[in-house]
Amino acid sequence: DIQMTQSPSTLSASVGDRVTITCRASQSISFWLAWYQQKPGKAPKLLIYKASSLETGVPSRFSGSGSGTEFTLTISSLQPDDFATYYCQQYNTYSWTFGQGTKVDIK
Amino acid sequence: QGQLVQSGAEVKKPGASVKVSCKVSGYTLSEISMHWVRQAPGKGLEWMGTSDPEDGETIFAQKFEGRVTMTEDTSTDTAYMELSTLRSEDTAVYFCASARGNDGFDIWGQGTMVTVSS
């Protein structure tokens, strides 16, 4: 099974900061990677799919990049609504795996 | 706008089974692949499996093989996930989520809390 490793596990930041979260796959997954945002007590929300495609309705301050085994999610200017936990997810050969999550909290 | 509405919370004893439903509205089951994801209290997301109503194929994460069944009723656009031989470690919120092709899980149900306790 492909393992997904996110870093950091927790990130403390301030409103207006540029934030980057990294996700590494244990083997190449091409560009089959998605990013989700989850707030406490809520279902996850799709932000990015196919590594860099922005889901409809998601603010443009969110962006994704990478291919192969290394991927990043960037929030260009952190807003109060962005404090949440973020998960990467890979798809490869009929198998889906999530990273362990990165919690973004207020510094 | 599509929506997934799940059945309500369940409390089960160890060894029992639970069946969670997920009703699709705003589109049809035949247009999507339905996935099931769970989240134990304070933990991350765990993919369980998926079913494709077009060809009836189901694919499960290895740890759930033999314990999970996923079915669909296309006449009511409702998907079901049944987990058997429950143990305390199965206490979690169970989500259904739909996907069109490989473009991520774009619509999620509200989650169903399943508590396994003697």
Tab-separated table of C-alpha atoms in Angstrom:
chain	number	residue	atom	x	y	z
A	1	ASP	CA	0.000	0.000	0.000
A	2	ILE	CA	1.111	3.552	-0.713
A	3	GLN	CA	1.796	5.576	2.422
A	4	MET	CA	1.283	9.333	2.564
A	5	THR	CA	3.330	11.435	4.981
A	6	GLN	CA	2.413	15.045	5.698
A	7	SER	CA	4.601	17.648	7.329
A	8	PRO	CA	4.376	19.376	9.630
A	9	SER	CA	1.749	17.723	11.842
A	10	THR	CA	0.924	21.065	13.417
A	11	LEU	CA	1.584	24.543	12.124
A	12	SER	CA	1.082	27.764	14.072
A	13	ALA	CA	0.559	30.823	11.911
A	14	SER	CA	-0.944	34.308	11.892
A	15	VAL	CA	-3.540	35.886	9.641
A	16	GLY	CA	-1.805	37.063	6.470
A	17	ASP	CA	0.994	34.481	6.653
A	18	ARG	CA	1.992	32.361	3.668
A	19	VAL	CA	1.558	28.721	4.676
A	20	THR	CA	2.967	25.614	2.984
A	21	ILE	CA	2.121	22.009	3.798
A	22	THR	CA	4.060	19.119	2.278
A	23	CYS	CA	2.834	15.640	1.419
A	24	ARG	CA	5.147	12.817	0.373
A	25	ALA	CA	4.082	9.527	-1.200
A	26	SER	CA	5.978	6.280	-0.606
A	27	GLN	CA	6.000	5.688	-4.372
A	28	SER	CA	5.127	7.695	-7.453
A	29	ILE	CA	1.475	8.603	-7.849
A	30	SER	CA	1.933	10.887	-10.878
A	31	PHE	CA	-0.469	13.785	-10.229
A	32	TRP	CA	-3.227	11.786	-8.546
A	33	LEU	CA	-3.364	13.832	-5.368
A	34	ALA	CA	-6.120	15.793	-3.669
A	35	TRP	CA	-6.186	18.181	-0.711
A	36	TYR	CA	-9.035	18.579	1.789
A	37	GLN	CA	-9.845	21.010	4.578
A	38	GLN	CA	-11.700	19.798	7.657
A	39	LYS	CA	-13.092	21.813	10.537
A	40	PRO	CA	-14.124	20.244	13.877
A	41	GLY	CA	-17.391	18.327	13.685
A	42	LYS	CA	-17.677	18.811	9.920
A	43	ALA	CA	-17.109	16.704	6.840
A	44	PRO	CA	-13.952	17.349	4.826
A	45	LYS	CA	-14.119	19.801	1.939
A	46	LEU	CA	-12.292	19.246	-1.351
A	47	LEU	CA	-9.853	22.070	-2.142
A	48	ILE	CA	-7.508	20.750	-4.850
A	49	TYR	CA	-7.606	17.712	-7.143
A	50	LYS	CA	-5.111	16.292	-9.643
A	51	ALA	CA	-2.361	17.971	-7.602
A	52	SER	CA	-3.005	21.513	-8.835
A	53	SER	CA	-6.615	21.915	-10.028
A	54	LEU	CA	-8.669	24.239	-7.844
A	55	GLU	CA	-12.126	22.936	-6.967
A	56	THR	CA	-14.976	25.228	-8.025
A	57	GLY	CA	-15.760	27.824	-5.375
A	58	VAL	CA	-12.477	27.464	-3.490
A	59	PRO	CA	-10.646	30.782	-2.988
A	60	SER	CA	-7.647	31.390	-5.216
A	61	ARG	CA	-5.346	31.855	-2.205
A	62	PHE	CA	-5.226	28.045	-2.126
A	63	SER	CA	-2.894	26.380	-4.618
A	64	GLY	CA	-1.351	22.965	-5.088
A	65	SER	CA	1.760	21.769	-6.852
A	66	GLY	CA	3.949	18.721	-7.324
A	67	SER	CA	4.031	15.383	-9.070
A	68	GLY	CA	5.502	11.965	-8.524
A	69	THR	CA	6.157	11.671	-4.798
A	70	GLU	CA	6.304	15.233	-3.472
A	71	PHE	CA	3.428	17.679	-3.284
A	72	THR	CA	2.629	20.971	-1.585
A	73	LEU	CA	-0.465	22.895	-0.584
A	74	THR	CA	0.076	26.633	-0.261
A	75	ILE	CA	-2.204	29.232	1.274
A	76	SER	CA	-0.884	32.553	0.002
A	77	SER	CA	-2.366	34.738	2.739
A	78	LEU	CA	-3.938	32.904	5.680
A	79	GLN	CA	-7.458	34.066	6.566
A	80	PRO	CA	-9.379	33.501	9.836
A	81	ASP	CA	-11.591	30.910	8.080
A	82	ASP	CA	-8.525	28.845	7.124
A	83	PHE	CA	-7.677	27.619	10.631
A	84	ALA	CA	-8.468	23.929	10.217
A	85	THR	CA	-6.902	20.539	9.588
A	86	TYR	CA	-5.685	19.725	6.084
A	87	TYR	CA	-5.351	16.256	4.568
A	88	CYS	CA	-3.719	15.052	1.389
A	89	GLN	CA	-5.112	11.986	-0.353
A	90	GLN	CA	-3.629	9.843	-3.086
A	91	TYR	CA	-5.275	7.700	-5.685
A	92	ASN	CA	-3.330	4.943	-7.399
A	93	THR	CA	-4.478	1.693	-8.945
A	94	TYR	CA	-7.808	1.398	-7.161
A	95	SER	CA	-6.424	2.371	-3.794
A	96	TRP	CA	-6.969	5.631	-1.918
A	97	THR	CA	-4.942	6.755	1.104
A	98	PHE	CA	-5.019	9.870	3.264
A	99	GLY	CA	-2.109	11.568	4.942
A	100	GLN	CA	-2.235	11.887	8.720
A	101	GLY	CA	-3.291	15.534	8.600
A	102	THR	CA	-1.789	18.956	9.341
A	103	LYS	CA	-3.499	21.163	11.893
A	104	VAL	CA	-3.153	24.875	11.212
A	105	ASP	CA	-3.761	26.871	14.382
A	106	ILE	CA	-3.439	30.430	15.531
A	107	LYS	CA	0.006	31.576	16.614
B	1	GLN	CA	-26.231	21.141	-6.207
B	2	GLY	CA	-25.713	17.546	-5.135
B	3	GLN	CA	-26.130	16.368	-1.579
B	4	LEU	CA	-25.534	13.201	0.415
B	5	VAL	CA	-27.712	12.569	3.468
B	6	GLN	CA	-26.713	9.812	5.863
B	7	SER	CA	-28.668	7.834	8.439
B	8	GLY	CA	-28.528	8.660	12.121
B	9	ALA	CA	-26.168	7.732	14.936
B	10	GLU	CA	-25.920	4.113	16.062
B	11	VAL	CA	-24.850	2.390	19.270
B	12	LYS	CA	-23.859	-1.258	18.905
B	13	LYS	CA	-22.439	-3.993	21.100
B	14	PRO	CA	-19.153	-5.716	20.242
B	15	GLY	CA	-19.690	-8.493	17.708
B	16	ALA	CA	-22.781	-6.892	16.186
B	17	SER	CA	-23.147	-5.357	12.713
B	18	VAL	CA	-24.083	-1.851	11.643
B	19	LYS	CA	-25.554	-0.653	8.360
B	20	VAL	CA	-25.244	3.006	7.388
B	21	SER	CA	-27.206	4.525	4.517
B	22	CYS	CA	-26.331	7.441	2.251
B	23	LYS	CA	-29.017	8.964	0.032
B	24	VAL	CA	-28.004	10.900	-3.046
B	25	SER	CA	-29.971	13.938	-4.172
B	26	GLY	CA	-29.361	16.381	-6.998
B	27	TYR	CA	-27.808	13.660	-9.167
B	28	THR	CA	-27.924	9.864	-9.442
B	29	LEU	CA	-25.805	7.031	-8.111
B	30	SER	CA	-25.030	5.924	-11.640
B	31	GLU	CA	-23.164	9.182	-12.280
B	32	ILE	CA	-20.611	8.706	-9.505
B	33	SER	CA	-18.486	6.305	-7.526
B	34	MET	CA	-19.430	6.184	-3.864
B	35	HIS	CA	-16.658	5.958	-1.278
B	36	TRP	CA	-16.770	5.349	2.455
B	37	VAL	CA	-14.336	7.010	4.847
B	38	ARG	CA	-14.186	6.815	8.613
B	39	GLN	CA	-12.658	8.952	11.338
B	40	ALA	CA	-12.083	7.690	14.869
B	41	PRO	CA	-12.407	10.292	17.641
B	42	GLY	CA	-9.484	12.730	17.464
B	43	LYS	CA	-7.877	10.810	14.584
B	44	GLY	CA	-7.386	11.222	10.856
B	45	LEU	CA	-9.365	10.092	7.835
B	46	GLU	CA	-9.300	6.432	6.820
B	47	TRP	CA	-10.519	5.242	3.421
B	48	MET	CA	-12.602	2.062	3.686
B	49	GLY	CA	-13.685	1.243	0.186
B	50	THR	CA	-15.729	2.122	-2.843
B	51	SER	CA	-18.531	0.746	-4.976
B	52	ASP	CA	-19.317	1.433	-8.576
B	53	PRO	CA	-23.006	0.924	-9.391
B	54	GLU	CA	-22.256	0.772	-13.128
B	55	ASP	CA	-20.452	-2.528	-12.974
B	56	GLY	CA	-21.156	-3.593	-9.378
B	57	GLU	CA	-17.468	-3.713	-8.567
B	58	THR	CA	-16.432	-3.040	-4.993
B	59	ILE	CA	-12.912	-2.369	-3.774
B	60	PHE	CA	-11.986	-2.378	-0.099
B	61	ALA	CA	-8.986	-1.334	1.935
B	62	GLN	CA	-7.204	-4.498	2.979
B	63	LYS	CA	-7.927	-4.061	6.689
B	64	PHE	CA	-11.680	-4.200	6.056
B	65	GLU	CA	-11.712	-7.153	3.653
B	66	GLY	CA	-14.173	-9.772	4.844
B	67	ARG	CA	-15.918	-7.422	7.300
B	68	VAL	CA	-17.414	-4.740	5.094
B	69	THR	CA	-20.151	-4.847	2.475
B	70	MET	CA	-21.074	-1.959	0.201
B	71	THR	CA	-24.258	-2.007	-1.812
B	72	GLU	CA	-26.439	0.385	-3.788
B	73	ASP	CA	-30.123	0.674	-4.539
B	74	THR	CA	-30.255	2.622	-7.796
B	75	SER	CA	-34.058	2.785	-7.642
B	76	THR	CA	-33.799	5.051	-4.590
B	77	ASP	CA	-30.271	6.398	-5.216
B	78	THR	CA	-29.187	5.142	-1.824
B	79	ALA	CA	-25.849	3.556	-0.960
B	80	TYR	CA	-25.242	1.331	2.050
B	81	MET	CA	-22.182	0.322	4.039
B	82	GLU	CA	-22.406	-2.591	6.445
B	83	LEU	CA	-19.596	-3.400	8.871
B	84	SER	CA	-19.746	-6.662	10.781
B	85	THR	CA	-18.067	-8.159	13.841
B	86	LEU	CA	-17.789	-4.730	15.417
B	87	ARG	CA	-15.142	-4.008	18.030
B	88	SER	CA	-14.477	-0.956	20.170
B	89	GLU	CA	-11.851	0.275	17.690
B	90	ASP	CA	-14.633	0.673	15.100
B	91	THR	CA	-16.097	3.566	17.097
B	92	ALA	CA	-15.897	6.408	14.600
B	93	VAL	CA	-17.755	8.820	12.382
B	94	TYR	CA	-18.479	7.141	9.056
B	95	PHE	CA	-18.739	9.350	5.957
B	96	CYS	CA	-19.959	8.611	2.464
B	97	ALA	CA	-18.349	10.697	-0.269
B	98	SER	CA	-18.916	10.838	-4.002
B	99	ALA	CA	-16.366	11.089	-6.756
B	100	ARG	CA	-16.651	11.742	-10.468
B	101	GLY	CA	-13.761	9.954	-12.087
B	102	ASN	CA	-10.505	10.643	-10.257
B	103	ASP	CA	-11.168	14.312	-9.457
B	104	GLY	CA	-11.280	13.893	-5.693
B	105	PHE	CA	-14.214	13.335	-3.336
B	106	ASP	CA	-16.268	16.406	-4.111
B	107	ILE	CA	-19.442	15.841	-2.089
B	108	TRP	CA	-19.581	14.383	1.424
B	109	GLY	CA	-22.359	13.223	3.671
B	110	GLN	CA	-22.744	14.790	7.097
B	111	GLY	CA	-21.288	11.723	8.827
B	112	THR	CA	-22.811	8.995	10.984
B	113	MET	CA	-21.445	8.374	14.481
B	114	VAL	CA	-21.150	4.682	15.282
B	115	THR	CA	-20.354	3.823	18.886
B	116	VAL	CA	-19.334	0.276	19.801
B	117	SER	CA	-19.672	-0.350	23.507
B	118	SER	CA	-20.714	-3.161	25.795
